Coordinates of C-alpha atoms in Angstrom, one line a residue:
Chain A
M1 CA 54.5 146.5 69.8
T2 CA 51.6 149.4 69.8
D3 CA 49.1 149.8 72.5
S4 CA 46.0 149.5 70.2
V5 CA 44.8 146.3 68.3
T6 CA 43.9 146.0 65.6
L7 CA 42.1 143.0 65.0
T8 CA 40.5 143.5 60.9
P9 CA 42.6 142.1 58.7
D10 CA 44.8 144.1 56.5
A11 CA 43.7 142.3 53.4
R12 CA 46.4 144.5 51.5
T13 CA 49.3 142.9 53.4
F14 CA 47.8 139.4 53.3
E15 CA 47.7 139.8 49.2
A16 CA 51.5 141.3 49.5
A17 CA 52.5 137.8 51.4
R18 CA 50.9 135.5 49.2
G19 CA 52.3 137.1 46.2
E20 CA 56.1 136.9 47.3
A21 CA 55.6 132.9 47.6
D22 CA 56.4 132.4 44.1
F23 CA 57.4 136.2 42.6
P24 CA 59.7 137.5 45.9
H25 CA 60.6 140.8 46.3
S26 CA 64.7 139.9 46.5
P27 CA 66.6 137.3 44.4
V28 CA 65.7 134.2 43.6
A29 CA 68.0 131.8 42.9
R30 CA 65.9 129.0 40.4
F31 CA 67.1 124.7 40.4
G32 CA 65.8 122.6 38.0
A33 CA 65.7 119.1 36.9
D34 CA 69.9 119.1 36.7
T35 CA 70.1 119.5 40.2
P36 CA 67.5 118.1 42.1
L37 CA 67.1 118.1 45.7
R38 CA 66.7 115.2 47.4
L39 CA 64.9 115.0 51.1
D40 CA 65.5 113.5 53.8
A41 CA 61.9 112.3 53.9
G42 CA 62.1 110.3 51.3
G43 CA 61.4 112.1 47.6
V44 CA 62.9 114.4 45.6
L45 CA 62.3 118.0 44.5
T46 CA 63.0 117.9 40.8
S47 CA 62.4 122.1 40.5
F48 CA 62.6 124.2 43.5
Q49 CA 63.7 128.0 44.5
I50 CA 65.9 129.4 46.5
A51 CA 65.1 133.5 47.7
Y52 CA 67.5 135.5 49.2
Q53 CA 69.5 138.5 50.3
T54 CA 72.7 139.9 49.9
Y55 CA 74.6 142.7 51.6
G56 CA 77.9 144.1 50.9
T57 CA 80.6 142.9 48.3
L58 CA 82.4 139.6 47.7
N59 CA 85.7 139.8 47.5
A60 CA 88.4 138.6 44.5
A61 CA 88.9 136.1 46.6
R62 CA 85.6 135.2 47.7
S63 CA 86.6 134.8 51.6
N64 CA 84.5 136.8 53.3
A65 CA 81.3 135.3 52.7
I66 CA 79.0 135.0 56.2
L67 CA 75.9 133.1 55.7
L68 CA 72.9 134.2 58.1
C69 CA 70.4 131.3 59.2
H70 CA 67.0 133.1 60.2
A71 CA 64.8 132.0 62.8
L72 CA 61.4 129.8 62.9
T73 CA 59.5 133.2 61.4
G74 CA 62.2 134.8 59.9
D75 CA 63.7 135.6 56.1
Q76 CA 65.3 136.2 53.8
H77 CA 65.3 140.4 54.8
A78 CA 67.7 141.0 57.7
A79 CA 69.1 143.4 56.6
N80 CA 66.8 145.6 54.4
V81 CA 62.8 147.0 54.6
H82 CA 60.7 144.0 55.2
P83 CA 58.5 144.4 51.4
V84 CA 55.3 143.1 53.4
T85 CA 55.6 144.8 56.4
G86 CA 57.7 147.8 56.1
K87 CA 59.4 147.0 59.0
P88 CA 63.4 146.7 59.5
G89 CA 64.7 143.4 58.7
W90 CA 64.8 141.1 61.7
W91 CA 68.6 141.3 62.5
E92 CA 69.2 145.0 61.6
T93 CA 70.6 145.3 65.3
M94 CA 73.5 143.1 64.3
V95 CA 74.4 143.5 60.4
G96 CA 75.1 146.5 58.3
P97 CA 77.7 148.9 57.7
G98 CA 80.2 148.9 60.6
K99 CA 78.0 146.8 62.7
P100 CA 79.4 143.4 64.0
I101 CA 78.4 141.4 61.3
D102 CA 80.1 144.5 59.0
T103 CA 78.8 144.3 55.4
D104 CA 81.9 147.1 54.1
R105 CA 84.1 144.3 55.5
F106 CA 81.7 141.1 54.7
F107 CA 79.9 140.0 51.9
V108 CA 76.8 138.7 53.9
I109 CA 74.0 136.5 52.2
S110 CA 70.5 135.7 54.1
S111 CA 68.5 133.0 52.4
N112 CA 64.8 132.2 53.2
V113 CA 64.3 128.0 54.6
L114 CA 63.0 125.4 52.8
G115 CA 59.5 125.2 53.5
G116 CA 59.3 128.7 54.1
C117 CA 56.7 130.9 52.1
L118 CA 58.6 134.5 50.8
G119 CA 59.9 133.4 47.7
T120 CA 61.9 129.5 48.7
T121 CA 60.2 126.6 47.9
G122 CA 57.4 125.7 50.7
P123 CA 53.5 125.0 50.8
S124 CA 52.6 128.2 49.6
S125 CA 54.4 127.7 46.0
T126 CA 53.3 126.8 43.0
N127 CA 53.8 123.0 42.7
P128 CA 55.0 122.9 39.0
A129 CA 53.1 119.2 38.3
T130 CA 49.7 120.8 39.4
G131 CA 50.1 124.6 38.3
Q132 CA 48.5 124.6 41.8
C133 CA 49.8 125.4 45.8
Y134 CA 51.7 122.5 47.2
G135 CA 49.8 122.8 50.7
L136 CA 50.5 118.9 52.1
D137 CA 51.7 117.4 48.5
L138 CA 55.2 118.9 49.9
P139 CA 57.2 116.2 51.8
V140 CA 58.3 117.2 54.8
V141 CA 61.1 119.0 55.3
T142 CA 64.2 119.1 57.7
I143 CA 66.9 121.0 59.3
R144 CA 69.4 118.9 56.8
D145 CA 67.2 119.5 54.2
M146 CA 67.4 123.0 54.7
V147 CA 70.9 123.5 54.7
R148 CA 71.2 120.6 52.0
A149 CA 69.5 123.7 49.9
Q150 CA 71.2 126.5 51.4
S151 CA 75.0 124.9 50.1
M152 CA 73.5 124.5 46.7
L153 CA 72.4 127.8 46.6
I154 CA 76.7 128.9 48.2
D155 CA 77.4 126.7 45.2
H156 CA 75.4 128.9 42.8
L157 CA 77.2 132.0 44.0
G158 CA 80.0 130.6 43.2
I159 CA 81.7 130.2 47.1
D160 CA 83.7 127.2 48.2
R161 CA 84.2 128.4 51.9
L162 CA 81.9 130.7 53.6
L163 CA 84.4 132.4 56.2
A164 CA 81.1 132.0 58.9
V165 CA 77.6 130.7 58.9
V166 CA 75.8 132.4 62.0
G167 CA 71.7 132.4 63.3
G168 CA 69.7 131.7 66.2
S169 CA 67.5 129.6 67.7
M170 CA 66.3 127.2 64.5
G171 CA 68.8 129.2 62.9
G172 CA 71.4 128.0 65.0
M173 CA 70.2 124.5 64.4
Q174 CA 70.9 124.8 60.7
V175 CA 74.2 126.6 61.8
L176 CA 75.5 123.4 63.9
Q177 CA 73.9 121.3 61.1
W178 CA 76.2 123.4 58.2
A179 CA 79.4 122.5 60.5
A180 CA 78.4 118.9 60.8
S181 CA 77.4 118.4 57.2
Y182 CA 80.2 121.1 55.4
P183 CA 82.8 121.3 57.8
E184 CA 85.1 122.2 55.1
R185 CA 82.6 124.7 53.9
V186 CA 83.1 126.7 56.3
F187 CA 85.9 128.2 58.5
A188 CA 83.8 129.5 61.8
V189 CA 80.0 129.4 62.5
M190 CA 78.1 130.9 65.5
P191 CA 75.1 128.9 66.6
I192 CA 73.4 131.1 69.2
A193 CA 70.2 130.2 71.7
T194 CA 70.3 126.8 70.2
G195 CA 70.9 123.3 70.7
A196 CA 71.4 120.3 68.9
R197 CA 68.1 118.6 69.6
H198 CA 64.4 120.0 70.1
S199 CA 63.5 119.1 74.0
A200 CA 60.1 117.2 74.4
Q201 CA 59.1 120.2 75.8
N202 CA 59.4 122.1 73.0
I203 CA 58.0 120.1 70.5
A204 CA 55.1 119.9 72.8
Y205 CA 54.3 123.6 72.5
H206 CA 54.8 123.7 68.8
E207 CA 52.1 121.1 69.0
V208 CA 49.8 123.3 70.8
G209 CA 50.3 125.7 67.6
R210 CA 49.8 123.3 64.9
Q211 CA 47.0 121.7 66.7
A212 CA 45.4 125.6 66.9
I213 CA 45.9 125.7 63.5
M214 CA 44.5 122.4 61.9
A215 CA 41.5 123.3 64.4
D216 CA 40.5 125.9 62.0
P217 CA 38.0 125.4 59.8
D218 CA 39.5 127.9 57.7
W219 CA 42.5 125.3 57.0
L220 CA 40.4 123.2 54.6
G221 CA 42.8 120.5 55.5
G222 CA 45.3 122.5 54.1
R223 CA 44.0 123.8 51.1
Y224 CA 42.9 127.3 52.1
L225 CA 44.6 129.2 49.5
A226 CA 43.0 127.0 46.6
A227 CA 39.6 128.3 48.5
G228 CA 40.8 131.8 49.3
T229 CA 40.8 131.5 52.8
S230 CA 43.3 131.3 55.6
P231 CA 43.4 129.7 59.2
R232 CA 44.4 133.1 60.2
R233 CA 42.5 132.4 63.8
G234 CA 44.7 129.4 64.3
L235 CA 47.8 130.8 63.0
S236 CA 47.1 133.7 65.7
V237 CA 46.3 131.7 68.2
A238 CA 49.2 129.7 67.5
R239 CA 51.7 132.3 67.2
M240 CA 50.7 133.6 70.8
A241 CA 51.6 130.4 72.5
A242 CA 55.0 130.8 70.5
H243 CA 55.2 134.2 71.4
I244 CA 55.2 133.9 75.5
T245 CA 58.1 131.2 74.6
Y246 CA 60.5 133.8 73.5
M247 CA 60.1 136.2 76.4
S248 CA 60.9 135.5 79.9
D249 CA 58.3 136.0 83.0
S250 CA 60.7 138.9 83.8
S251 CA 61.1 140.5 80.4
L252 CA 56.6 140.3 80.6
H253 CA 56.2 141.7 83.8
R254 CA 58.7 144.6 83.2
K255 CA 56.8 145.3 79.9
F256 CA 53.2 144.6 81.1
G257 CA 52.8 144.0 84.7
R258 CA 49.0 143.4 84.6
R259 CA 48.4 146.9 83.6
L260 CA 45.1 147.3 82.0
Q261 CA 44.3 148.2 78.3
D262 CA 42.9 151.5 77.8
R263 CA 40.4 151.0 80.2
D264 CA 40.4 152.1 84.5
G265 CA 38.9 148.6 85.7
H266 CA 38.2 144.7 85.0
T267 CA 35.3 144.7 82.4
F268 CA 34.8 141.1 83.8
S269 CA 34.2 139.4 80.4
F270 CA 37.2 138.3 77.9
D271 CA 37.6 141.2 75.8
A272 CA 41.8 141.8 76.1
D273 CA 41.5 143.9 79.8
F274 CA 45.4 143.1 80.7
Q275 CA 47.8 144.9 78.2
V276 CA 50.3 141.8 78.0
E277 CA 46.4 140.2 76.2
S278 CA 46.8 142.7 73.6
Y279 CA 50.2 143.0 72.6
L280 CA 49.8 138.5 72.3
R281 CA 46.8 139.6 70.2
H282 CA 48.6 142.1 68.5
Q283 CA 51.7 139.5 67.6
G284 CA 49.3 137.0 66.4
E285 CA 47.5 139.5 63.8
A286 CA 50.1 140.9 62.7
F287 CA 52.1 137.7 62.2
V288 CA 49.2 136.3 60.1
D289 CA 49.4 139.4 57.6
R290 CA 53.5 138.0 56.6
F291 CA 53.1 134.5 57.1
D292 CA 51.4 131.0 55.7
A293 CA 50.0 128.6 58.1
N294 CA 51.1 126.1 56.5
S295 CA 54.5 127.1 56.0
Y296 CA 54.5 127.4 60.0
L297 CA 53.5 123.3 60.0
Y298 CA 56.3 122.7 58.0
V299 CA 59.7 124.8 59.6
T300 CA 57.9 123.8 62.9
R301 CA 58.3 119.5 62.1
A302 CA 61.8 120.5 60.8
M303 CA 62.6 121.9 64.7
D304 CA 61.2 118.8 66.3
Y305 CA 62.5 116.1 64.1
F306 CA 66.2 118.0 64.4
D307 CA 68.6 115.4 66.3
L308 CA 71.7 116.1 65.5
A309 CA 73.5 113.4 67.8
A310 CA 70.6 110.9 66.2
D311 CA 72.2 111.2 63.1
Y312 CA 75.6 110.0 64.2
G313 CA 75.2 107.0 66.3
G314 CA 73.8 109.1 69.3
V315 CA 77.5 110.9 70.1
L316 CA 76.9 113.8 69.2
A317 CA 80.8 114.4 69.5
N318 CA 80.9 112.0 66.5
A319 CA 79.2 115.1 64.3
F320 CA 81.8 117.3 65.2
K321 CA 84.7 114.5 64.9
G322 CA 88.2 116.0 63.4
T323 CA 86.8 119.5 62.6
K324 CA 88.7 122.4 61.4
T325 CA 85.5 124.3 62.4
R326 CA 86.1 127.1 64.8
F327 CA 83.0 127.4 67.0
C328 CA 81.0 129.9 69.3
L329 CA 78.5 129.3 70.7
V330 CA 75.9 132.0 72.8
S331 CA 73.5 131.6 75.3
F332 CA 70.8 133.9 77.5
T333 CA 70.7 133.2 81.2
S334 CA 66.8 133.7 80.7
D335 CA 66.1 131.9 78.0
W336 CA 63.9 128.9 78.4
L337 CA 63.1 127.7 75.2
F338 CA 66.6 126.7 74.5
P339 CA 68.7 127.1 77.5
T340 CA 72.1 127.5 79.1
P341 CA 72.5 123.4 79.3
A342 CA 71.5 122.9 76.0
S343 CA 74.7 124.6 74.6
R344 CA 76.7 123.4 77.0
A345 CA 75.8 120.3 76.4
V346 CA 77.2 121.0 72.2
V347 CA 79.9 122.9 74.2
H348 CA 80.8 119.5 76.0
A349 CA 80.5 117.0 72.7
L350 CA 82.9 119.9 70.9
N351 CA 85.7 119.4 73.6
A352 CA 85.5 115.6 73.4
A353 CA 85.9 116.4 69.5
G354 CA 89.4 118.4 70.0
A355 CA 87.0 121.2 68.4
S356 CA 88.3 124.8 68.7
V357 CA 85.2 126.1 70.9
S358 CA 83.9 129.3 72.6
F359 CA 81.6 129.5 74.9
A360 CA 79.1 133.0 76.4
E361 CA 76.2 132.8 78.6
I362 CA 75.1 136.5 78.8
E363 CA 73.2 137.5 81.6
T364 CA 69.9 139.0 80.2
D365 CA 66.0 138.6 81.1
K366 CA 64.6 139.3 77.8
G367 CA 63.9 135.4 76.9
H368 CA 65.2 133.4 73.9
D369 CA 64.5 136.4 71.7
A370 CA 67.4 138.3 73.2
F371 CA 69.4 137.3 70.2
L372 CA 67.0 139.6 68.0
L373 CA 67.6 142.6 70.8
D374 CA 69.9 145.3 71.3
E375 CA 72.6 143.3 73.5
P376 CA 75.6 145.0 73.4
E377 CA 77.4 142.0 74.9
L378 CA 76.0 139.7 72.0
F379 CA 77.7 142.1 70.0
A380 CA 81.1 142.7 71.3
I381 CA 81.5 138.7 71.2
T382 CA 80.3 138.6 67.5
R383 CA 82.3 141.1 66.3
G384 CA 85.1 139.9 67.8
F385 CA 85.0 136.1 66.8
L386 CA 84.4 137.2 63.4
D387 CA 87.1 139.4 63.4
A388 CA 89.4 137.3 64.9
A389 CA 88.4 134.0 61.8
A390 CA 88.7 137.2 58.8
R391 CA 92.2 137.9 60.4
T392 CA 93.5 134.5 60.2
V393 CA 92.0 133.2 56.3
G394 CA 93.3 136.9 55.5
V395 CA 90.2 139.0 55.1
S396 CA 90.8 142.7 55.5
Chain B
M1 CA 109.9 137.0 74.5
S2 CA 109.7 140.3 72.6
E3 CA 109.6 143.7 74.2
A4 CA 105.8 143.6 73.2
A5 CA 104.7 140.9 75.4
R6 CA 106.7 141.9 78.6
T7 CA 105.0 145.5 78.2
D8 CA 101.8 143.8 77.7
T9 CA 101.7 141.9 80.9
G10 CA 102.9 144.1 82.6
A11 CA 103.3 143.2 86.2
R12 CA 102.7 139.4 86.0
V13 CA 105.7 138.1 85.4
D14 CA 104.6 134.6 86.3
L15 CA 103.0 135.0 83.0
L16 CA 105.9 135.1 81.2
V17 CA 108.0 132.4 83.0
I18 CA 104.8 129.9 82.4
A19 CA 105.6 131.2 78.4
E20 CA 109.1 130.0 78.4
M21 CA 107.6 126.8 79.8
V22 CA 105.7 126.2 77.0
E23 CA 106.9 124.6 73.7
P24 CA 105.5 126.5 70.9
A25 CA 103.4 125.6 68.2
T26 CA 101.9 123.1 70.8
R27 CA 98.2 122.6 72.2
V28 CA 97.2 124.7 75.4
L29 CA 94.4 124.9 77.5
D30 CA 94.2 128.1 80.3
V31 CA 91.6 126.9 82.9
G32 CA 91.1 129.9 84.6
C33 CA 92.2 132.1 82.3
G34 CA 90.4 135.3 83.1
D35 CA 90.2 138.0 80.3
G36 CA 92.9 136.2 78.2
V37 CA 95.9 138.4 78.3
L38 CA 98.0 134.7 78.7
L39 CA 96.1 132.9 75.9
E40 CA 96.9 135.9 73.6
L41 CA 100.7 135.7 74.9
L42 CA 100.6 132.2 74.1
A43 CA 99.2 132.3 70.8
T44 CA 100.6 135.4 69.6
T45 CA 104.7 134.8 70.6
R46 CA 104.8 131.1 70.6
G47 CA 101.9 130.1 67.8
C48 CA 100.1 128.0 70.4
D49 CA 96.6 126.6 69.6
A50 CA 95.3 128.2 73.0
R51 CA 91.9 127.4 74.5
G52 CA 90.8 128.5 77.6
I53 CA 88.0 128.2 80.7
E54 CA 87.1 131.2 82.7
L55 CA 84.6 131.0 85.6
S56 CA 83.3 135.2 85.3
R57 CA 81.3 136.0 82.1
E58 CA 83.0 139.3 81.8
G59 CA 86.6 137.1 81.5
V60 CA 84.8 135.2 79.1
N61 CA 83.2 137.5 77.1
A62 CA 86.5 140.2 77.1
S63 CA 88.3 137.3 76.3
V64 CA 86.0 135.9 73.0
S65 CA 85.5 139.7 71.7
R66 CA 89.6 139.4 71.7
G67 CA 89.1 136.5 69.5
L68 CA 90.3 134.0 71.8
A69 CA 88.9 130.4 72.3
V70 CA 87.4 130.6 76.1
I71 CA 84.9 128.4 77.2
Q72 CA 82.6 130.1 80.2
G73 CA 82.8 127.3 82.5
D74 CA 83.9 126.2 86.2
A75 CA 87.5 124.1 86.6
D76 CA 86.4 122.2 89.9
I77 CA 83.6 120.4 87.0
D78 CA 84.2 121.1 83.8
L79 CA 87.7 119.5 83.6
A80 CA 86.0 116.0 83.7
D81 CA 84.7 116.9 80.1
Y82 CA 87.9 116.7 78.0
P83 CA 89.4 113.8 76.6
D84 CA 92.6 112.7 77.8
N85 CA 95.6 114.0 76.4
S86 CA 93.7 116.2 74.5
F87 CA 96.1 119.3 75.2
D88 CA 100.2 119.3 75.5
Y89 CA 100.0 121.8 78.3
V90 CA 97.2 122.6 80.8
I91 CA 98.1 125.9 82.7
L92 CA 96.5 126.9 85.5
S93 CA 98.2 130.2 86.5
Q94 CA 97.1 132.1 89.8
T95 CA 94.0 130.1 90.3
I96 CA 95.1 126.5 92.4
Q97 CA 93.8 128.6 95.5
A98 CA 90.8 129.4 94.4
T99 CA 89.3 125.9 93.4
R100 CA 87.2 123.9 95.6
R101 CA 89.2 121.0 95.0
P102 CA 92.8 121.6 94.2
K103 CA 93.6 117.8 94.5
W104 CA 91.1 116.9 92.0
V105 CA 91.9 119.6 89.4
L106 CA 95.6 119.3 89.5
E107 CA 94.6 115.4 88.6
Q108 CA 92.5 116.0 86.6
M109 CA 95.1 118.8 84.5
L110 CA 97.5 115.5 84.2
R111 CA 94.7 113.6 83.0
V112 CA 93.9 116.1 80.2
G113 CA 97.7 117.4 79.2
S114 CA 100.7 115.5 79.1
H115 CA 102.2 118.5 80.9
A116 CA 100.8 120.6 83.5
V117 CA 101.5 124.0 84.8
V118 CA 100.4 125.9 87.9
S119 CA 101.7 129.0 89.1
F120 CA 100.5 130.5 92.8
P121 CA 101.0 132.6 95.7
N122 CA 103.3 131.7 98.1
F123 CA 101.7 131.8 101.5
G124 CA 105.0 130.9 102.9
F125 CA 106.8 134.1 101.4
W126 CA 108.5 136.1 104.3
R127 CA 106.0 138.9 104.4
M128 CA 103.2 136.7 104.3
R129 CA 104.6 135.0 107.5
L130 CA 105.5 138.4 109.3
E131 CA 102.5 139.8 108.7
L132 CA 100.7 137.2 110.6
L133 CA 103.1 136.8 113.4
M134 CA 103.0 141.0 114.0
K135 CA 100.2 141.9 113.4
G136 CA 98.1 138.7 114.0
R137 CA 95.9 139.4 110.7
M138 CA 95.5 137.2 107.3
P139 CA 97.8 139.5 105.0
R140 CA 96.9 141.2 102.4
T141 CA 99.7 141.9 99.3
E142 CA 99.4 144.2 96.4
N143 CA 98.9 140.9 94.3
L144 CA 96.5 139.8 97.2
P145 CA 94.7 143.1 97.7
Y146 CA 90.9 140.7 99.6
S147 CA 90.0 141.0 103.0
W148 CA 89.6 137.4 104.6
H149 CA 85.9 137.7 104.4
D150 CA 86.0 138.7 101.2
T151 CA 88.3 136.3 99.2
P152 CA 88.1 133.7 95.6
N153 CA 91.2 132.1 97.5
I154 CA 90.0 129.7 99.9
H155 CA 93.1 127.3 99.3
F156 CA 96.2 128.7 100.1
C157 CA 99.2 126.9 99.9
T158 CA 102.8 127.3 100.7
I159 CA 105.9 126.0 98.1
R160 CA 106.7 123.4 100.3
D161 CA 102.5 122.3 100.5
F162 CA 102.7 122.4 97.2
V163 CA 105.5 120.0 96.6
G164 CA 104.0 118.0 98.8
L165 CA 100.6 117.4 96.9
V166 CA 103.1 116.9 93.4
D167 CA 103.7 113.6 95.3
E168 CA 100.4 113.1 96.2
V169 CA 98.9 112.5 92.8
G170 CA 102.2 111.0 91.7
A171 CA 103.4 113.8 89.5
Q172 CA 107.1 114.6 88.6
I173 CA 108.6 118.3 88.4
D174 CA 110.1 119.1 85.0
Q175 CA 110.7 122.8 86.4
A176 CA 110.6 125.0 89.1
V177 CA 110.7 128.6 89.5
A178 CA 110.2 130.6 92.2
L179 CA 110.1 134.6 91.9
N180 CA 110.7 136.9 95.1
G181 CA 108.8 140.5 95.9
Y182 CA 110.1 142.3 93.2
G183 CA 109.7 139.4 90.2
Q184 CA 113.1 138.6 90.0
K185 CA 113.6 134.4 90.0
V186 CA 114.9 133.3 93.2
R187 CA 118.6 131.4 92.1
F188 CA 117.8 127.7 91.6
N189 CA 120.1 125.9 93.9
W190 CA 119.0 127.2 96.9
P191 CA 116.9 124.5 98.9
W192 CA 113.4 124.4 98.9
S193 CA 113.2 126.0 102.8
V194 CA 114.8 129.2 101.3
W195 CA 112.6 128.6 98.1
N196 CA 109.4 129.1 100.5
L197 CA 110.6 131.5 102.6
V198 CA 111.8 134.6 99.9
G199 CA 109.2 133.6 96.8
E200 CA 106.1 135.6 96.5
Q201 CA 104.8 133.3 93.7
A202 CA 106.2 130.1 92.5
V203 CA 105.2 128.6 88.7
F204 CA 105.9 124.4 88.3
L205 CA 105.9 122.7 85.5
L206 CA 104.8 119.2 86.3
S207 CA 104.1 115.8 84.0
R208 CA 103.1 112.7 84.7
K209 CA 106.0 110.0 86.2
G210 CA 106.8 107.1 83.6

């Protein structure tokens, strides 16, 4: 967070972000016609790529791999300096040597999701069939498509079974999908601040964001990259709206209250008089420099379509029938995007399926974003859960 | 029972008695598991698939941090979510007196598990009776240190009261152990009335009739 705001676009970082779409600053697994990716929407990607990062070392038994699933606007740079923004990775608090997800013990994999814009095939990637960006020609992707692609990456890395899959928010949806789709490939899973489906309210917020993007004259029906423009204002507004849902009223109040930004009184204009306005504008602007507008449409849509129970006859317990996977769910008291009852619904289904499940609700006023912040209780639970899994599997 | 287990549980002799009642390698649900001491004991010394429910956030987080499978939840509500016969044993250790609906909880335990194990402080213990008789005030002991206005315990009972409840829910008593003020087992061939007087705590193993 900064106190002042720069509203001029940073052309340098924007170009850097564009360059990441096909040739990211991270390893890339490329898949060709021999391993096509079938999508839920119908259609096949005959060639696609997944960008990822790894931390730590895979042991000889290949039993210490942990997959991280990132949230809506996250990426593969979980625990390294981000090549575009120069900022620390999104889960640097959690992942690293001696940290709860200990890279001295575990081989940690973090991949960019399908539909993203940091090197995994998405709307800003080059369509090999045309040589142009996909834009909206890319079929809509689902959480299950993302997970299917991730499983191909895990195959590619020569790993049969993951010690754990861990992630929050949209990442938590992927974690649940992993447990449902590949129960024999995951020993333990940690879905954090998530749910088995996106609620109507959540879909509503996403729609506001998408409409903001599509209402921007620079969006050009999704073909803005070819025209050398970008719907910066629309994407920025989308981010501002979404950002509010990631925080809680009390955390916003604690941070900003009604304090004014660099002035003594109201200007009686539509300038950013209040610090909270200035903060949101900054969040919106900073986001535009690292994220692609069409990717935002695709990943929000993937979350909207997610409804795990619907894939199993409307009975969530059936998604986990006979599972041997160990579950640990975590929710936060002030999260109103994925409130505790959303986690409890999953816990009830897991109980009904006879699964081994832990569930903790952590008291915090930091809202949905708490899983990305310094939360000692979350760290202790993650460490304890993963240690127990490692002990059982025999990872030293 | 290993020496290590004895040391770990310290004064909670009732936990050792419970652990002895549970067959090894069975599926166990501990309702109101606190920080998971009994769960850990069952998992490490009896090889049980042990799960827990705990109301307090601190207890859940401590348990999960220790690698135990524990859910934050309320016994008075959440037992309804478990399918029939999903566990071999459902344990309620020193918790029944803190539930709002003891009878419902006991019925649910016997539905969810084929056996129920219940341990509780006996309010008919002679020292309780004496304190109330002599001082005219609600008794406080080492195991029950709360003041009457500040206690989570809302449904105290005596051993005889509990036996009455067992009858009411139509369960049978497979084993019953009373522990005296020194944590020693009271001789089993003594009559209920003596148990009710000298037992500071009681542990019952129940199952469904028929």
